[in-house]
Coordinates of C-alpha atoms and ligand atoms in Angstrom, one line a residue:
M204 CA 18.1 -4.0 16.1
N205 CA 15.7 -1.2 14.9
V206 CA 12.6 -1.0 17.2
F207 CA 9.5 1.3 17.1
I208 CA 7.7 1.5 20.5
T209 CA 4.5 3.4 21.3
G210 CA 3.7 4.4 24.9
A211 CA 7.4 4.9 25.4
S212 CA 7.1 7.8 27.8
S213 CA 6.3 5.7 30.9
G214 CA 5.8 2.2 32.4
L215 CA 6.2 -0.8 30.1
G216 CA 7.1 1.2 27.0
E217 CA 9.8 3.0 28.8
G218 CA 11.2 -0.2 30.2
L219 CA 11.1 -1.9 26.7
A220 CA 13.0 1.1 25.3
H221 CA 15.7 0.7 27.9
H222 CA 15.9 -3.0 27.1
Y223 CA 16.4 -2.6 23.4
A224 CA 18.8 0.3 23.7
K225 CA 22.0 -1.5 22.6
P226 CA 25.0 -0.1 20.6
G227 CA 24.0 0.3 17.0
A228 CA 20.2 0.0 17.6
V229 CA 17.7 2.6 16.4
I230 CA 14.8 3.1 18.8
G231 CA 11.6 5.0 17.7
L232 CA 10.0 6.5 20.8
C233 CA 6.4 7.4 20.4
A234 CA 4.0 9.0 23.0
R235 CA 2.4 12.4 23.5
R236 CA 4.6 13.8 26.3
A237 CA 7.6 15.1 24.4
P238 CA 9.7 16.2 27.5
L239 CA 9.6 12.6 28.9
L240 CA 10.6 11.2 25.5
T241 CA 13.5 13.7 25.3
E242 CA 14.7 12.5 28.7
L243 CA 14.4 8.9 27.7
A244 CA 16.2 9.6 24.4
R245 CA 19.2 10.8 26.4
A246 CA 19.3 7.6 28.4
V247 CA 19.0 5.5 25.2
A248 CA 21.8 7.5 23.5
A249 CA 24.0 7.0 26.6
K250 CA 23.7 3.2 26.0
G251 CA 25.0 3.7 22.4
A252 CA 21.7 3.5 20.6
R253 CA 20.1 6.2 18.4
A254 CA 16.7 7.5 19.6
I255 CA 14.2 9.1 17.3
I256 CA 11.3 10.9 19.0
Y257 CA 7.7 10.9 17.7
A258 CA 5.5 13.1 19.9
V259 CA 2.3 11.8 18.3
D260 CA -1.1 10.7 19.5
V261 CA -1.6 7.1 18.4
S262 CA -5.2 7.7 17.5
D263 CA -4.1 10.1 14.8
T264 CA -4.0 7.8 11.7
A265 CA -2.2 10.3 9.4
A266 CA 0.4 11.3 11.9
M267 CA 1.2 7.7 12.8
K268 CA 1.6 6.8 9.1
K269 CA 4.0 9.8 8.8
A270 CA 5.9 8.6 11.9
A271 CA 6.2 5.1 10.4
D272 CA 7.4 6.4 7.1
D273 CA 9.9 8.6 8.8
F274 CA 11.2 5.7 10.9
V275 CA 11.6 3.4 7.9
A276 CA 13.5 6.2 6.0
A277 CA 15.8 6.8 9.0
C278 CA 16.8 3.2 9.6
G279 CA 16.0 1.2 6.5
A280 CA 15.1 -2.2 7.9
V281 CA 12.6 -2.4 10.8
D282 CA 13.0 -5.4 13.1
L283 CA 10.4 -4.9 15.7
V284 CA 7.3 -2.7 16.3
I285 CA 5.6 -2.7 19.7
A286 CA 2.1 -1.2 19.8
N287 CA 2.1 -0.7 23.6
A288 CA 0.3 2.7 24.2
G289 CA -3.0 2.2 26.1
I290 CA -5.3 3.8 28.7
G291 CA -7.8 2.7 31.3
I292 CA -10.9 4.7 32.2
A293 CA -13.3 4.9 35.0
H294 CA -16.4 2.7 34.6
R295 CA -19.0 5.0 33.1
T296 CA -21.4 2.7 31.2
L297 CA -23.9 2.7 34.0
E298 CA -24.1 6.5 33.9
G299 CA -24.7 6.4 30.1
E300 CA -21.6 8.2 29.2
S301 CA -20.2 6.9 25.9
E302 CA -17.6 9.5 25.0
P303 CA -14.9 8.3 27.4
I304 CA -15.5 4.8 25.9
A305 CA -15.1 6.1 22.4
K306 CA -11.8 7.8 23.4
L307 CA -10.5 4.6 25.0
M308 CA -11.4 2.6 21.8
R309 CA -9.6 5.3 19.7
V310 CA -6.4 4.8 21.7
N311 CA -6.5 1.1 22.6
V312 CA -7.8 -0.3 19.4
I313 CA -7.3 2.3 16.6
G314 CA -4.0 3.3 18.2
V315 CA -2.8 -0.3 17.8
T316 CA -3.9 -0.6 14.1
N317 CA -2.5 2.8 13.4
T318 CA 0.9 1.6 14.8
V319 CA 1.1 -1.8 13.3
V320 CA -0.5 -1.6 9.8
P321 CA 1.9 1.0 8.2
F322 CA 4.8 -1.3 8.9
V323 CA 3.2 -4.4 7.4
P324 CA 4.1 -3.8 3.8
V325 CA 7.6 -2.7 4.8
M326 CA 8.2 -6.0 6.7
V327 CA 6.6 -8.1 4.1
Q328 CA 9.0 -6.6 1.5
Q329 CA 11.9 -7.1 3.8
G330 CA 10.8 -10.7 4.4
S331 CA 11.4 -10.3 8.2
G332 CA 10.2 -8.5 11.3
T333 CA 7.9 -8.9 14.3
L334 CA 4.8 -6.9 15.1
V335 CA 3.7 -6.9 18.7
A336 CA 0.6 -5.5 20.3
V337 CA 0.1 -5.2 24.1
S338 CA -3.3 -6.4 25.2
S339 CA -4.2 -7.5 28.7
L340 CA -5.4 -10.4 30.8
A341 CA -8.7 -8.4 30.8
G342 CA -8.9 -9.1 27.0
H343 CA -9.7 -12.7 27.6
R344 CA -13.1 -12.0 29.2
G345 CA -15.3 -9.0 29.8
L346 CA -14.7 -8.0 33.4
P347 CA -17.0 -6.0 35.8
G348 CA -16.0 -2.3 35.8
R349 CA -13.9 -2.8 32.7
A350 CA -16.4 -3.2 29.9
A351 CA -14.6 -0.9 27.5
Y352 CA -11.1 -1.8 28.5
S353 CA -11.8 -5.6 28.2
A354 CA -13.5 -5.1 24.9
S355 CA -10.7 -3.0 23.5
K356 CA -8.1 -5.6 24.6
A357 CA -10.1 -8.4 23.1
A358 CA -10.2 -6.6 19.8
V359 CA -6.4 -6.3 19.9
I360 CA -6.0 -10.1 20.5
T361 CA -8.4 -10.9 17.6
F362 CA -6.8 -8.4 15.3
M363 CA -3.3 -9.7 15.8
D364 CA -4.6 -13.3 15.5
A365 CA -6.0 -12.5 12.1
L366 CA -3.0 -10.5 11.0
R367 CA -0.8 -13.5 11.9
L368 CA -2.9 -15.7 9.6
D369 CA -2.7 -13.0 6.8
L370 CA 1.1 -13.0 7.2
H371 CA 1.5 -16.7 6.9
G372 CA 4.4 -17.5 4.6
T373 CA 5.9 -14.0 4.7
N374 CA 8.4 -14.6 7.6
V375 CA 6.8 -11.7 9.4
H376 CA 5.4 -12.6 12.8
A377 CA 2.4 -10.9 14.6
M378 CA 1.9 -11.6 18.3
T379 CA 0.1 -10.3 21.4
L380 CA 1.3 -9.8 25.0
C381 CA -1.3 -10.0 27.7
P382 CA 0.0 -8.8 31.1
G383 CA -1.8 -9.4 34.3
F384 CA -1.2 -6.6 36.8
V385 CA 2.1 -4.7 36.6
H386 CA 3.2 -1.9 38.9
T387 CA 3.3 1.1 36.5
P388 CA 1.7 4.6 36.5
L389 CA -1.4 3.0 34.9
T390 CA -2.2 0.8 37.9
A391 CA -1.0 3.3 40.6
P392 CA -4.5 4.8 41.0
L393 CA -6.2 1.4 41.5
S394 CA -7.3 0.9 45.0
G395 CA -6.6 -2.2 47.0
K396 CA -4.1 -5.0 46.5
L397 CA -3.5 -6.0 42.9
P398 CA -3.5 -9.8 42.6
F399 CA -0.2 -11.3 41.5
A400 CA 1.2 -7.9 40.5
I401 CA 4.8 -7.9 39.3
S402 CA 7.3 -5.1 38.9
C403 CA 7.8 -3.3 35.6
D404 CA 11.3 -4.7 35.3
E405 CA 10.0 -8.3 35.7
A406 CA 7.3 -7.6 33.1
V407 CA 9.9 -6.3 30.6
V408 CA 11.9 -9.5 31.0
Q409 CA 8.8 -11.7 30.4
M410 CA 7.7 -9.6 27.4
T411 CA 11.1 -9.5 25.7
T412 CA 11.6 -13.2 26.2
A413 CA 8.2 -13.9 24.7
I414 CA 9.0 -11.7 21.7
A415 CA 12.4 -13.4 21.1
L416 CA 10.6 -16.8 21.2
H417 CA 7.9 -15.6 18.7
K418 CA 5.0 -16.6 21.0
K419 CA 1.5 -16.0 19.6
T420 CA -0.6 -14.8 22.5
F421 CA 1.4 -14.7 25.6
T422 CA -0.3 -14.1 29.0
F423 CA 1.9 -13.5 32.0
P424 CA 2.9 -13.9 34.8
W425 CA 2.1 -17.7 35.2
Q426 CA -0.6 -16.9 37.8
A427 CA -2.3 -14.8 35.1
R428 CA -2.4 -17.9 32.8
I429 CA -4.3 -19.8 35.5
L430 CA -6.7 -16.8 36.0
R431 CA -7.1 -16.6 32.2
Y432 CA -8.4 -20.2 32.2
L433 CA -10.7 -19.6 35.1
L434 CA -12.0 -16.3 33.6
K435 CA -12.5 -17.9 30.2
F436 CA -14.5 -20.9 31.4
G437 CA -15.8 -19.8 34.8
S438 CA -19.4 -18.8 35.6
E439 CA -20.3 -15.1 35.8
R440 CA -20.5 -15.5 39.6
M441 CA -16.9 -16.8 39.6
V442 CA -15.8 -13.9 37.3
R443 CA -17.4 -11.3 39.7
R444 CA -15.6 -12.9 42.7
L445 CA -12.2 -13.1 40.9
S446 CA -12.2 -9.7 39.4
P447 CA -9.8 -7.2 40.8
P448 CA -10.7 -3.6 41.7
A449 CA -11.6 -1.3 38.8
R450 CA -10.7 2.4 38.3
T451 CA -12.8 4.9 40.2
A452 CA -11.5 8.1 38.6
A453 CA -10.7 9.0 35.0
P454 CA -7.0 8.9 34.2
E455 CA -6.6 12.4 32.7
Ligands
NAP198 N1 0.2 -2.0 34.0 C1 -0.6 -3.0 34.0 O1 -0.9 -3.7 35.0 C2 -1.1 -3.5 32.6 C3 -1.8 -4.7 32.6 C4 -2.3 -5.1 31.4 C5 -2.1 -4.4 30.2 N2 -1.4 -3.2 30.3 C6 -1.2 -2.5 29.0 O2 0.2 -2.2 28.9 C7 0.3 -1.0 28.1 C8 1.3 -0.1 28.8 O3 0.7 0.3 30.0 P1 1.5 0.8 31.3 O4 1.1 0.1 32.4 O5 2.9 0.9 30.9 O6 0.8 2.3 31.4 P2 1.4 3.8 31.5 O7 2.7 3.8 32.4 O8 0.3 4.6 31.9 O9 1.9 4.1 30.0 C9 1.0 4.3 29.0 C10 1.7 4.8 27.8 O10 0.8 5.1 26.8 C11 1.0 6.3 26.2 N3 -0.2 6.9 25.7 C12 -1.5 7.0 26.3 N4 -2.3 7.5 25.4 C13 -1.7 7.8 24.3 C14 -2.0 8.4 23.0 N5 -3.3 8.8 22.8 N6 -1.1 8.5 22.1 C15 0.2 8.1 22.3 N7 0.6 7.5 23.5 C16 -0.3 7.4 24.4 C17 1.4 7.2 27.4 O11 2.2 8.3 27.0 P3 1.7 9.8 26.9 O12 0.7 10.0 28.0 O13 3.0 10.6 27.0 O14 1.1 9.9 25.6 C18 2.4 6.2 28.1 O15 3.6 6.2 27.6 C19 -1.1 -0.5 27.9 O16 -1.6 -0.8 26.6 C20 -1.9 -1.2 29.0 O17 -3.3 -1.3 28.7 C21 -0.9 -2.8 31.4

């Protein structure tokens, strides 16, 4: 199986790379931190798969197109693309700072389209393949302290929904994964207890199962599916009460 994964240098992306590293597979590992990708490539190779490293910023449209072209040239058929790279930011809207929000949108929204779209004609020509974007439970409703993050993840869900309609009849599937809280470096700085948080390994099992089953928009774990319903249809008062802690410091 030939798989291209963004955000492969840590957390969910790294876990997904380990999962798909089987003998004969080719795994494209994309993120900015090359040393971490090199270390992961060694682990992938030790499992009998071939790793190709792309130390690229997903918000760079030209560089992502080049990476996709290179991956297609290296492995011929592409079975699976996972646009997983994403960031969270401190809540700055009340202070009037828009640049961190623009940066988040470039990574979380444009980064996803930069990842997925170059592979669309390739898969359509193949007549097979799965395109996956990683959104979030937060994409189902705007949450306090997460205006930009929620909006970016909602954009991802909507984009992939529309792409799936566009792909109708091509045998290429587009889908979205919406995790609740998962213990990864992304959530490590969040203060307080994270409701219904699961381990990274458990999340990878749920994500890869949903991918194999060609789900459309899959929210997990099951408690997050109940929260999704409550968030979607609940009052603003209820949303304020249900919302988990937000970031208090910028991630980088
Ligand atoms: N953990 C959770 O609770 C949770 C919940 C809902 C949704 N999610 C989503 O799941 C995805 C993975 O998150 P995670 O928890 O695994 O976080 P993580 O451990 O912080 O991993 C994020 C990955 O994204 C990469 N990345 C960030 N900015 C990038 C850029 N500009 N270009 C290329 N790569 C970039 C990082 O690599 P480099 O820094 O090396 O570039 C890293 O590999 C994200 O989209 C996140 O929003 C996570």
